[in-house]
Amino acid sequence: MTPKVRNGLLRLIPDDELSRVMDVCEQVRLAPRQVLHHYMLPMEHVYFVESGLVSVAAKVGREKFVEVWLIGSEGLVGAPVILAARGVPLHRRTVQLTGDAWRIRTAEFCELLESLPHLRSVVERYLAVVLAQTSQSGACNSYHSLKQRLARWLLIAQNATGEDEVSLTHGVLAELLGVRRASVTECLEVLQRDGTVVTRRGSVKIQDAAELSKLSCDCFRLIEREYRRHLLPALDTGSRQRSPVSLLAPVGTGEPALVGREPKRPSG
Amino acid sequence: MTPKVRNGLLRLIPDDELSRVMDVCEQVRLAPRQVLHHYMLPMEHVYFVESGLVSVAAKVGREKFVEVWLIGSEGLVGAPVILAARGVPLHRRTVQLTGDAWRIRTAEFCELLESLPHLRSVVERYLAVVLAQTSQSGACNSYHSLKQRLARWLLIAQNATGEDEVSLTHGVLAELLGVRRASVTECLEVLQRDGTVVTRRGSVKIQDAAELSKLSCDCFRLIEREYRRHLLPALDTGSRQRSPVSLLAPVGTGEPALVGREPKRPSG
DNA sequence: CAGAGAAGGTACGGTAGCGTACATAGGCAG
DNA sequence: CTGCCTATGTACGCTACCGTACCTTCTCTG
């Protein structure tokens, strides 16, 4: 019997593998502010998120953390364990929005990865998305305005949770974005005036996602596209992606395209 | 016969695997401004860097890219191919400092990964470092001053290349850091006045790494430590890391540490 | 329903880094 | 040696965001 799962990654693996995974899962509740992985402490479990939102943050000063990626029901908290890097995370993973998750002891999960090729493939591809998300938001942080970044964050959160409303205070949002609480307040006001969001005490609701998307930088769309590119072909069985298991298929087109120096560069 | 390699990753794998790798390698010269992987075009090859410096940049606007991580002689250009994500990179990889590299066709490399467990393990651990570097610098970009970031960048470059001097113009440095060229000029001036660097036309030389490290944020040290943590145990054969091949060993201590909500949180 | 505590609004001066622009100075090609 | 191109120095006003502080408003608890 395979329990119903909502987690986007678990839904990508075939039933036989899924039931093997579920056998060692336990369901847990994610409570806001709960720290799933402390900075530099062993990761006891990994979590397939069913609902809610978990943020991963890097340390940038004494007790100061900035978010570097986000995990919702499409993701796995602790994915980097597949990189032989398990045991001690560089980041702190904190529940931001209440939800549920399936939890597996890290060691057991790693064993499963050895014997369940689809699971491994899915997690690998998810990790590619994590890398994309992290690097894109990192770059974004240094280039785009707070308004754009806030819009991006809200859209990513919407994507990750499937909910239009995030129950977070301005203060928490500020922490996640690495800015002042007052800046968030001001910025949300602007967004609200634009009609893209509605704020209530302790929550922000996306009113007009399309418009919000216009206000945000492209980074959101790039990240979303990466997610689709890596994790939807398994459903489409389409495009260039071969079976999720085999890692042997040739790649690309074999075109000449042998690197070339750029002659001048227009602006820079 | 195993040719001498300087690349930090290749040096970590045993001779029998190394020679398998070298069999399919060709040596190439890395020329400044050469683009190894174009944005959204298939990655034909991966490159084990022997010397020089390659920067990986994310797109943040029309023809505008910001660096998200750096690769020197300790690294591999194209490491994310191990994530079943190969074919099309989200990033642009550009040679910044002249050097040499061993090049392998991506497809061949992926085949090797299947049969050479040490190689796979090393690349996996390297990718963990890449993720750490990327997320840390992303967070850093939003928190720390240009002076700190510039110092960090120079130190990372020094680490990656093993050279004290980087032959880059202020303009290029500015691009990489995602700031104005004039800001870099001003900032370098300050660093030079502090006696930590010496600038010549088209190059910056680290004069006093220790002092520069003090001026930089901790991010540099965190990244460096991650590198050591993931990629040196294989040499030490020490600490918690088991054989680089087996992925089965248990992790951590089994301590209780079952997550708990934080009661109050003092400031931020 | 009262009071405390948390969340949100607002304000003020401060500053890092911006966009732009222009002048100078290495250094290479002829 | 000369001219040209690229790299660097420098200046100017500008803006987004900062740190701090203080007040108001909501909401929960008792």
Coordinates of C-alpha atoms (C1' of nucleotides) in Angstrom, one line a residue:
Chain A
M1 CA 0.0 0.0 0.0
T2 CA 1.4 3.4 -0.9
P3 CA 0.1 6.2 1.1
K4 CA -0.9 9.3 -0.7
V5 CA 1.9 11.8 -0.9
R6 CA 1.9 15.4 -2.0
N7 CA 5.6 15.9 -2.0
G8 CA 6.7 16.7 -5.5
L9 CA 9.8 14.5 -5.4
L10 CA 8.2 11.5 -4.0
R11 CA 5.5 11.7 -6.6
L12 CA 8.1 11.4 -9.3
I13 CA 9.3 8.0 -8.3
P14 CA 7.6 4.8 -9.2
D15 CA 5.4 2.9 -6.8
D16 CA 7.7 0.1 -6.0
E17 CA 10.5 2.5 -4.9
L18 CA 8.0 4.8 -3.2
S19 CA 6.8 2.1 -1.0
R20 CA 10.3 1.2 0.0
V21 CA 10.8 4.8 0.9
M22 CA 7.6 5.1 2.8
D23 CA 8.4 2.1 4.8
V24 CA 11.1 4.0 6.7
C25 CA 9.3 7.3 6.8
E26 CA 7.6 8.8 9.7
Q27 CA 5.3 11.7 9.5
V28 CA 6.1 14.8 11.4
R29 CA 4.6 18.1 11.9
L30 CA 6.7 21.2 11.1
A31 CA 6.2 24.0 13.6
P32 CA 7.2 27.5 12.8
R33 CA 10.6 28.5 14.0
Q34 CA 11.5 24.9 14.5
V35 CA 15.1 24.3 13.5
L36 CA 15.4 21.1 11.5
H37 CA 19.2 21.3 11.0
H38 CA 21.3 23.4 13.2
Y39 CA 24.4 25.1 11.8
M40 CA 27.3 22.7 12.0
L41 CA 25.5 20.0 13.8
P42 CA 24.8 16.5 12.4
M43 CA 21.7 16.1 10.3
E44 CA 19.8 13.4 11.9
H45 CA 17.1 13.2 9.4
V46 CA 16.1 14.4 6.0
Y47 CA 12.6 15.6 5.4
F48 CA 10.3 15.3 2.4
V49 CA 8.1 18.3 2.8
E50 CA 4.4 17.8 2.3
S51 CA 3.3 21.2 3.1
G52 CA 4.7 24.3 4.8
L53 CA 8.0 26.1 4.0
V54 CA 11.5 25.6 5.2
S55 CA 14.3 28.1 4.7
V56 CA 17.9 27.3 4.4
A57 CA 20.2 30.1 5.6
A58 CA 23.9 30.7 5.6
K59 CA 25.8 32.3 8.5
V60 CA 27.0 35.8 7.8
G61 CA 27.9 37.0 11.2
R62 CA 27.5 36.3 14.9
E63 CA 24.1 34.7 15.0
K64 CA 23.2 36.4 11.8
F65 CA 21.9 34.3 9.0
V66 CA 20.6 35.0 5.5
E67 CA 18.4 32.8 3.5
V68 CA 20.1 31.0 0.6
W69 CA 17.3 28.8 -0.6
L70 CA 13.7 27.8 0.1
I71 CA 12.1 24.4 0.3
G72 CA 8.4 23.7 0.0
S73 CA 6.3 20.7 -0.9
E74 CA 8.3 20.2 -4.0
G75 CA 11.5 19.6 -2.1
L76 CA 13.7 17.7 0.3
V77 CA 15.3 19.2 3.4
G78 CA 18.8 17.8 3.5
A79 CA 19.3 17.0 -0.2
P80 CA 23.0 17.7 0.0
V81 CA 23.5 14.4 1.9
I82 CA 23.6 12.7 -1.4
L83 CA 27.0 14.5 -2.0
A84 CA 28.9 12.3 0.5
A85 CA 28.8 15.5 2.5
R86 CA 26.4 14.4 5.1
G87 CA 26.8 14.7 8.8
V88 CA 27.4 18.3 9.2
P89 CA 25.5 21.0 7.3
L90 CA 26.9 24.4 6.7
H91 CA 23.5 25.8 6.9
R92 CA 20.7 26.2 9.3
R93 CA 17.3 25.0 8.2
T94 CA 14.3 26.5 9.8
V95 CA 10.6 25.9 9.4
Q96 CA 9.0 29.2 8.3
L97 CA 5.4 28.0 7.6
T98 CA 3.6 25.3 9.4
G99 CA 3.2 22.0 7.6
D100 CA 3.9 18.3 7.5
A101 CA 6.7 16.2 6.3
W102 CA 7.9 12.7 5.9
R103 CA 11.1 12.2 7.9
I104 CA 13.8 9.6 7.3
R105 CA 17.0 9.0 9.3
T106 CA 19.8 10.2 7.2
A107 CA 21.7 7.0 7.3
E108 CA 18.7 5.0 6.2
F109 CA 18.0 7.5 3.5
C110 CA 21.5 7.1 2.2
E111 CA 21.1 3.3 2.1
L112 CA 17.9 3.7 0.1
L113 CA 19.7 5.9 -2.4
E114 CA 22.0 3.0 -3.1
S115 CA 19.3 0.7 -4.1
L116 CA 16.6 2.9 -5.5
P117 CA 17.9 4.5 -8.7
H118 CA 14.9 6.6 -9.4
L119 CA 15.0 8.1 -6.0
R120 CA 18.6 8.9 -6.4
S121 CA 18.0 10.4 -9.8
V122 CA 15.2 12.6 -8.6
V123 CA 17.2 13.8 -5.6
E124 CA 20.1 14.5 -7.8
R125 CA 18.0 16.5 -10.2
Y126 CA 16.4 18.3 -7.3
L127 CA 19.9 19.2 -6.0
A128 CA 20.6 20.7 -9.4
V129 CA 17.6 22.9 -8.9
V130 CA 18.8 23.9 -5.5
L131 CA 22.1 24.9 -6.9
A132 CA 20.4 26.9 -9.5
Q133 CA 18.1 28.6 -7.0
T134 CA 20.9 29.4 -4.7
S135 CA 23.2 30.8 -7.2
Q136 CA 20.5 32.8 -8.9
S137 CA 19.2 34.3 -5.7
G138 CA 22.7 35.0 -4.7
A139 CA 23.4 37.0 -7.8
C140 CA 20.0 38.6 -7.5
N141 CA 20.8 39.8 -4.0
S142 CA 23.6 41.9 -5.3
Y143 CA 21.8 43.3 -8.4
H144 CA 18.2 43.8 -7.9
S145 CA 16.1 46.1 -5.7
L146 CA 14.4 45.1 -2.6
K147 CA 11.1 45.4 -4.3
Q148 CA 12.1 43.0 -7.0
R149 CA 13.6 40.6 -4.5
L150 CA 10.6 40.7 -2.3
A151 CA 8.3 40.0 -5.2
R152 CA 10.6 37.1 -6.2
W153 CA 10.5 35.7 -2.7
L154 CA 6.8 35.8 -2.5
L155 CA 6.4 34.1 -5.9
I156 CA 8.9 31.4 -5.0
A157 CA 7.1 30.8 -1.7
Q158 CA 3.8 30.6 -3.5
N159 CA 5.4 28.1 -5.9
A160 CA 6.9 26.1 -3.1
T161 CA 3.8 25.9 -0.9
G162 CA 1.0 26.0 -3.5
E163 CA -0.6 28.7 -1.3
D164 CA -1.3 32.3 -2.1
E165 CA -0.8 33.4 1.4
V166 CA 2.3 33.2 3.5
S167 CA 1.9 33.7 7.3
L168 CA 5.0 35.6 8.0
T169 CA 5.7 38.9 9.8
H170 CA 7.6 41.6 8.2
G171 CA 10.3 41.0 10.7
V172 CA 10.8 37.4 9.5
L173 CA 10.6 38.3 5.9
A174 CA 13.3 40.9 6.6
E175 CA 15.5 38.4 8.2
L176 CA 15.1 36.0 5.3
L177 CA 15.9 38.7 2.8
G178 CA 18.7 40.1 4.8
V179 CA 17.3 43.6 5.1
R180 CA 15.7 45.9 7.7
R181 CA 12.3 45.1 9.0
A182 CA 11.2 48.7 8.2
S183 CA 12.3 48.3 4.6
V184 CA 10.1 45.3 4.2
T185 CA 7.2 47.2 5.7
E186 CA 7.7 50.1 3.3
C187 CA 8.2 47.8 0.4
L188 CA 5.1 45.8 1.1
E189 CA 3.2 49.0 1.3
V190 CA 4.3 49.8 -2.2
L191 CA 3.4 46.4 -3.5
Q192 CA 0.0 46.6 -1.9
R193 CA -0.6 50.0 -3.4
D194 CA 0.2 48.4 -6.8
G195 CA -2.5 45.9 -6.1
T196 CA -0.3 42.9 -6.2
V197 CA -0.5 41.8 -2.6
V198 CA -2.7 42.2 0.4
T199 CA -1.2 42.3 3.8
R200 CA -2.8 41.5 7.1
R201 CA -1.1 41.4 10.4
G202 CA 1.2 38.5 10.3
S203 CA 0.6 37.5 6.7
V204 CA 1.0 38.5 3.1
K205 CA -1.3 37.3 0.4
I206 CA -0.5 37.4 -3.3
Q207 CA -3.4 39.1 -5.1
D208 CA -2.1 39.3 -8.6
A209 CA 0.7 36.9 -9.3
A210 CA 1.0 38.0 -12.9
E211 CA 1.5 41.6 -12.0
L212 CA 3.8 40.6 -9.1
S213 CA 5.9 38.6 -11.6
K214 CA 6.3 41.7 -13.7
L215 CA 7.5 43.6 -10.7
S216 CA 10.0 40.9 -9.8
C217 CA 13.2 40.4 -11.5
D218 CA 13.6 37.5 -14.0
C219 CA 15.3 35.5 -11.4
F220 CA 12.0 34.0 -10.3
R221 CA 11.2 32.8 -13.8
L222 CA 14.7 31.5 -14.3
I223 CA 14.5 29.4 -11.1
E224 CA 11.0 28.2 -11.9
R225 CA 12.2 27.2 -15.4
E226 CA 15.1 25.3 -13.9
Y227 CA 12.7 23.4 -11.7
R228 CA 10.6 22.4 -14.7
R229 CA 13.6 21.6 -16.8
H230 CA 15.0 19.2 -14.3
L231 CA 12.0 17.8 -12.6
L232 CA 9.2 17.7 -15.1
P233 CA 10.8 15.8 -18.0
A234 CA 10.4 12.7 -15.8
L235 CA 6.7 13.2 -16.3
D236 CA 6.7 14.4 -19.9
T237 CA 9.2 11.6 -20.7
G238 CA 10.1 14.2 -23.2
S239 CA 12.8 16.5 -24.5
R240 CA 16.5 15.6 -24.2
Q241 CA 16.2 13.9 -20.9
R242 CA 16.6 10.1 -21.0
S243 CA 15.4 7.6 -18.5
P244 CA 15.9 9.0 -15.1
V245 CA 18.0 6.1 -14.2
S246 CA 20.6 5.6 -16.8
L247 CA 23.4 8.1 -16.6
L248 CA 25.1 6.9 -19.7
A249 CA 23.3 8.5 -22.6
P250 CA 25.3 10.9 -24.7
V251 CA 24.6 14.6 -24.3
G252 CA 24.0 17.5 -26.5
T253 CA 24.4 17.7 -30.2
G254 CA 28.1 17.2 -30.9
E255 CA 28.1 20.5 -32.7
P256 CA 31.5 22.2 -33.2
A257 CA 30.9 25.1 -30.8
L258 CA 34.4 24.8 -29.6
V259 CA 34.7 27.8 -27.3
G260 CA 36.0 31.1 -28.8
R261 CA 37.2 34.2 -27.2
E262 CA 34.9 37.1 -27.4
P263 CA 36.4 39.8 -29.7
K264 CA 35.5 42.9 -27.9
R265 CA 32.5 42.9 -25.5
P266 CA 30.3 45.9 -26.0
S267 CA 29.9 47.4 -22.6
G268 CA 30.7 45.0 -19.7
Chain B
M1 CA 51.8 5.7 -17.0
T2 CA 50.2 8.5 -15.1
P3 CA 51.1 12.0 -16.2
K4 CA 51.7 14.4 -13.4
V5 CA 48.7 16.3 -12.5
R6 CA 48.3 19.4 -10.4
N7 CA 44.6 19.4 -10.3
G8 CA 43.4 19.1 -6.7
L9 CA 40.6 16.7 -7.5
L10 CA 42.6 14.4 -9.7
R11 CA 45.2 14.1 -7.1
L12 CA 42.7 12.7 -4.7
I13 CA 41.9 9.7 -6.7
P14 CA 44.0 6.5 -6.7
D15 CA 46.3 5.8 -9.6
D16 CA 44.3 3.1 -11.3
E17 CA 41.3 5.4 -11.5
L18 CA 43.5 8.3 -12.5
S19 CA 44.9 6.6 -15.4
R20 CA 41.5 5.6 -16.6
V21 CA 40.6 9.3 -16.5
M22 CA 43.7 10.5 -18.1
D23 CA 43.2 8.1 -21.0
V24 CA 40.3 10.2 -22.2
C25 CA 41.7 13.6 -21.3
E26 CA 43.1 16.0 -23.6
Q27 CA 45.1 19.0 -22.5
V28 CA 43.9 22.4 -23.4
R29 CA 45.0 25.9 -22.9
L30 CA 42.6 28.3 -21.2
A31 CA 42.7 31.7 -22.7
P32 CA 41.4 34.8 -20.9
R33 CA 37.8 35.6 -21.8
Q34 CA 37.3 32.3 -23.4
V35 CA 33.9 31.0 -22.6
L36 CA 34.0 27.3 -21.7
H37 CA 30.2 26.9 -21.2
H38 CA 27.8 29.4 -22.8
Y39 CA 24.6 30.2 -21.0
M40 CA 22.0 27.6 -21.9
L41 CA 24.0 25.8 -24.4
P42 CA 25.1 22.2 -24.0
M43 CA 28.3 21.5 -22.1
E44 CA 30.4 19.6 -24.5
H45 CA 33.3 19.1 -22.1
V46 CA 34.2 19.2 -18.5
Y47 CA 37.5 20.6 -17.5
F48 CA 39.9 19.7 -14.7
V49 CA 41.7 22.9 -14.1
E50 CA 45.5 22.7 -13.8
S51 CA 46.2 26.3 -13.5
G52 CA 44.4 29.6 -14.2
L53 CA 41.0 30.7 -13.0
V54 CA 37.5 30.1 -14.3
S55 CA 34.4 32.0 -13.1
V56 CA 30.9 30.8 -13.1
A57 CA 28.3 33.5 -13.5
A58 CA 24.5 33.7 -13.4
K59 CA 22.4 35.8 -15.6
V60 CA 20.9 38.8 -13.9
G61 CA 19.8 40.8 -16.9
R62 CA 20.2 41.3 -20.6
E63 CA 23.8 40.3 -21.1
K64 CA 24.5 41.0 -17.5
F65 CA 26.1 38.3 -15.5
V66 CA 27.3 38.1 -11.9
E67 CA 29.8 35.6 -10.6
V68 CA 28.4 32.9 -8.4
W69 CA 31.4 30.7 -7.9
L70 CA 35.1 30.4 -8.8
I71 CA 37.1 27.5 -10.0
G72 CA 40.9 27.1 -9.9
S73 CA 43.3 24.3 -9.9
E74 CA 41.4 22.6 -7.1
G75 CA 38.3 22.2 -9.1
L76 CA 36.3 21.0 -12.0
V77 CA 34.5 23.1 -14.5
G78 CA 31.2 21.4 -15.1
A79 CA 30.8 19.5 -11.9
P80 CA 27.0 19.8 -11.9
V81 CA 26.9 17.2 -14.7
I82 CA 27.0 14.6 -12.0
L83 CA 23.5 15.7 -11.0
A84 CA 21.8 14.1 -14.0
A85 CA 21.5 17.7 -15.1
R86 CA 24.0 17.7 -17.8
G87 CA 23.4 19.1 -21.3
V88 CA 22.5 22.6 -20.6
P89 CA 24.1 24.8 -18.0
L90 CA 22.2 27.6 -16.3
H91 CA 25.5 29.5 -16.0
R92 CA 28.2 30.9 -18.1
R93 CA 31.7 29.8 -17.4
T94 CA 34.5 32.1 -18.5
V95 CA 38.2 31.8 -18.2
Q96 CA 39.5 34.8 -16.2
L97 CA 43.1 33.9 -15.8
T98 CA 45.2 32.0 -18.4
G99 CA 46.1 28.4 -17.5
D100 CA 45.8 24.8 -18.6
A101 CA 43.2 22.2 -18.1
W102 CA 42.4 18.5 -18.8
R103 CA 39.3 18.3 -20.9
I104 CA 36.9 15.4 -21.2
R105 CA 33.8 15.0 -23.3
T106 CA 30.9 15.2 -21.0
A107 CA 29.4 11.9 -22.1
E108 CA 32.7 10.1 -21.5
F109 CA 33.1 11.7 -18.2
C110 CA 29.7 10.5 -17.1
E111 CA 30.5 7.0 -18.2
L112 CA 33.7 7.1 -16.1
L113 CA 31.7 8.2 -13.1
E114 CA 29.7 5.0 -13.3
S115 CA 32.8 2.8 -13.1
L116 CA 35.2 4.9 -11.0
P117 CA 33.7 5.2 -7.5
H118 CA 36.6 7.3 -6.1
L119 CA 36.2 9.8 -8.9
R120 CA 32.5 10.0 -8.3
S121 CA 33.0 10.5 -4.6
V122 CA 35.6 13.2 -5.1
V123 CA 33.4 15.1 -7.6
E124 CA 30.4 14.8 -5.3
R125 CA 32.3 16.2 -2.4
Y126 CA 33.6 18.9 -4.7
L127 CA 30.1 19.8 -5.6
A128 CA 29.2 20.1 -2.0
V129 CA 31.9 22.7 -1.7
V130 CA 30.6 24.5 -4.8
L131 CA 27.2 24.6 -3.1
A132 CA 28.8 26.0 0.0
Q133 CA 30.8 28.5 -1.8
T134 CA 27.9 29.7 -3.9
S135 CA 25.5 30.0 -1.0
Q136 CA 28.0 31.7 1.2
S137 CA 29.0 34.2 -1.4
G138 CA 25.4 34.8 -2.2
A139 CA 24.6 35.6 1.4
C140 CA 27.8 37.6 1.6
N141 CA 26.8 39.7 -1.4
S142 CA 23.8 41.0 0.5
Y143 CA 25.5 41.6 3.8
H144 CA 29.0 42.7 3.5
S145 CA 30.7 45.8 2.2
L146 CA 32.5 45.9 -1.1
K147 CA 35.8 46.1 0.7
Q148 CA 35.1 42.9 2.5
R149 CA 33.9 41.2 -0.6
L150 CA 36.8 42.3 -2.6
A151 CA 39.2 41.0 0.0
R152 CA 37.3 37.7 0.1
W153 CA 37.4 37.4 -3.7
L154 CA 41.1 38.0 -3.8
L155 CA 41.8 35.4 -1.1
I156 CA 39.6 32.9 -2.8
A157 CA 41.3 33.5 -6.1
Q158 CA 44.7 33.1 -4.4
N159 CA 43.5 29.9 -2.9
A160 CA 42.2 28.6 -6.1
T161 CA 45.2 29.4 -8.2
G162 CA 48.0 29.2 -5.8
E163 CA 49.2 32.5 -7.0
D164 CA 49.6 35.8 -5.2
E165 CA 48.9 37.8 -8.2
V166 CA 45.8 38.0 -10.3
S167 CA 46.0 39.6 -13.7
L168 CA 42.7 41.2 -14.0
T169 CA 41.6 44.8 -14.7
H170 CA 39.4 46.7 -12.3
G171 CA 36.7 46.4 -14.9
V172 CA 36.7 42.7 -14.9
L173 CA 36.8 42.5 -11.1
A174 CA 33.9 44.8 -11.0
E175 CA 31.9 42.6 -13.4
L176 CA 32.7 39.6 -11.3
L177 CA 31.7 41.3 -8.1
G178 CA 28.6 42.8 -9.7
V179 CA 29.6 46.4 -8.9
R180 CA 30.8 49.5 -10.7
R181 CA 34.3 49.6 -12.1
A182 CA 35.0 52.9 -10.3
S183 CA 34.0 51.3 -7.0
V184 CA 36.6 48.7 -7.4
T185 CA 39.2 51.3 -8.2
E186 CA 38.4 53.2 -5.1
C187 CA 38.3 50.1 -3.0
L188 CA 41.6 48.7 -4.2
E189 CA 43.1 52.1 -3.5
V190 CA 42.0 51.7 0.1
L191 CA 43.3 48.1 0.3
Q192 CA 46.6 49.3 -1.1
R193 CA 46.8 52.1 1.4
D194 CA 46.3 49.5 4.1
G195 CA 49.3 47.7 2.6
T196 CA 47.4 44.5 1.9
V197 CA 47.6 44.5 -1.9
V198 CA 49.7 46.1 -4.6
T199 CA 48.1 47.1 -7.8
R200 CA 49.7 47.4 -11.2
R201 CA 48.0 48.2 -14.4
G202 CA 46.0 45.1 -15.2
S203 CA 46.9 43.2 -12.0
V204 CA 46.4 43.0 -8.3
K205 CA 48.9 41.3 -6.1
I206 CA 48.2 40.2 -2.5
Q207 CA 50.9 41.6 -0.3
D208 CA 49.7 40.6 3.1
A209 CA 47.3 37.8 3.1
A210 CA 46.9 37.6 6.8
E211 CA 45.9 41.3 7.0
L212 CA 43.7 41.0 4.0
S213 CA 42.0 38.1 5.7
K214 CA 41.2 40.3 8.6
L215 CA 39.7 42.9 6.4
S216 CA 37.6 40.3 4.6
C217 CA 34.4 38.9 6.1
D218 CA 34.4 35.4 7.6
C219 CA 32.9 34.1 4.4
F220 CA 36.3 33.4 3.0
R221 CA 37.3 31.3 6.0
L222 CA 34.0 29.5 6.0
I223 CA 34.4 28.5 2.4
E224 CA 38.0 27.5 2.8
R225 CA 37.0 25.4 5.8
E226 CA 34.3 23.6 3.8
Y227 CA 36.9 22.8 1.2
R228 CA 39.1 21.3 3.7
R229 CA 36.3 19.5 5.4
H230 CA 35.1 17.8 2.3
L231 CA 38.2 17.3 0.3
L232 CA 41.0 16.8 2.8
P233 CA 39.8 13.9 4.9
A234 CA 40.5 11.7 1.9
L235 CA 44.1 12.5 2.5
D236 CA 44.1 12.5 6.2
T237 CA 42.0 9.3 6.2
G238 CA 40.9 10.9 9.4
S239 CA 37.9 12.4 11.2
R240 CA 34.4 11.2 10.6
Q241 CA 34.8 10.6 6.9
R242 CA 34.9 7.0 6.0
S243 CA 36.2 5.5 2.8
P244 CA 35.4 7.8 -0.1
V245 CA 33.6 4.9 -1.8
S246 CA 31.2 3.5 0.6
L247 CA 28.2 5.7 1.1
L248 CA 26.6 3.5 3.7
A249 CA 28.3 4.3 6.9
P250 CA 26.0 5.7 9.6
V251 CA 26.2 9.4 10.3
G252 CA 26.5 11.6 13.3
T253 CA 26.2 10.6 16.9
G254 CA 22.6 9.4 17.3
E255 CA 22.2 12.0 20.0
P256 CA 18.7 13.0 21.0
A257 CA 18.8 16.5 19.5
L258 CA 15.3 16.1 18.2
V259 CA 14.5 19.5 16.9
G260 CA 12.9 21.9 19.2
R261 CA 11.2 25.3 18.7
E262 CA 13.1 28.2 19.8
P263 CA 11.3 29.9 22.6
K264 CA 11.9 33.4 21.9
R265 CA 14.9 34.4 19.8
P266 CA 16.8 37.3 21.2
S267 CA 17.2 39.7 18.3
G268 CA 17.2 38.6 14.7
Chain C
dC1 C1' -12.5 43.5 29.2
dA2 C1' -8.0 45.0 30.5
dG3 C1' -3.2 44.8 29.9
dA4 C1' 0.9 43.0 27.9
dG5 C1' 3.5 41.9 24.1
dA6 C1' 4.1 41.5 19.4
dA7 C1' 3.6 43.5 14.9
dG8 C1' 3.3 47.3 12.0
dG9 C1' 3.8 52.3 10.6
dT10 C1' 6.7 56.2 10.3
dA11 C1' 10.5 59.3 10.7
dC12 C1' 15.3 61.1 10.5
dG13 C1' 19.9 61.5 9.4
dG14 C1' 23.6 58.8 7.5
dT15 C1' 26.3 56.3 3.8
dA16 C1' 27.7 52.9 0.5
dG17 C1' 27.5 52.3 -3.8
dC18 C1' 25.3 54.0 -8.2
dG19 C1' 25.4 56.2 -13.2
dT20 C1' 27.8 59.1 -15.7
dA21 C1' 31.3 61.5 -17.3
dC22 C1' 35.7 63.0 -18.3
dA23 C1' 40.6 63.5 -17.9
dT24 C1' 45.1 61.1 -17.4
dA25 C1' 48.4 57.5 -18.1
dG26 C1' 50.4 52.9 -19.5
dG27 C1' 51.7 50.4 -23.2
dC28 C1' 51.4 48.3 -27.7
dA29 C1' 51.4 48.7 -33.0
dG30 C1' 53.0 51.0 -36.5
Chain D
dC1 C1' 58.7 58.1 -31.5
dT2 C1' 53.8 58.6 -32.1
dG3 C1' 49.3 57.7 -31.9
dC4 C1' 45.7 54.9 -30.3
dC5 C1' 43.4 52.1 -27.2
dT6 C1' 42.6 50.4 -22.9
dA7 C1' 43.1 50.9 -18.0
dT8 C1' 42.9 53.9 -14.3
dG9 C1' 41.9 58.0 -11.4
dT10 C1' 38.5 61.2 -9.9
dA11 C1' 34.4 63.9 -9.5
dC12 C1' 29.3 64.9 -9.0
dG13 C1' 24.8 64.4 -7.7
dC14 C1' 21.7 60.7 -6.6
dT15 C1' 19.1 56.9 -4.4
dA16 C1' 18.2 52.8 -2.0
dC17 C1' 18.8 51.2 1.9
dC18 C1' 20.7 51.5 6.7
dG19 C1' 20.4 52.0 12.1
dT20 C1' 17.7 53.7 15.4
dA21 C1' 13.9 55.1 17.6
dC22 C1' 9.4 55.8 18.9
dC23 C1' 4.5 55.4 18.5
dT24 C1' 0.3 53.0 17.3
dT25 C1' -2.5 49.0 16.6
dC26 C1' -3.7 44.4 16.7
dT27 C1' -4.4 40.1 19.2
dC28 C1' -3.9 36.9 22.6
dT29 C1' -4.1 35.8 27.6
dG30 C1' -5.8 36.0 31.8

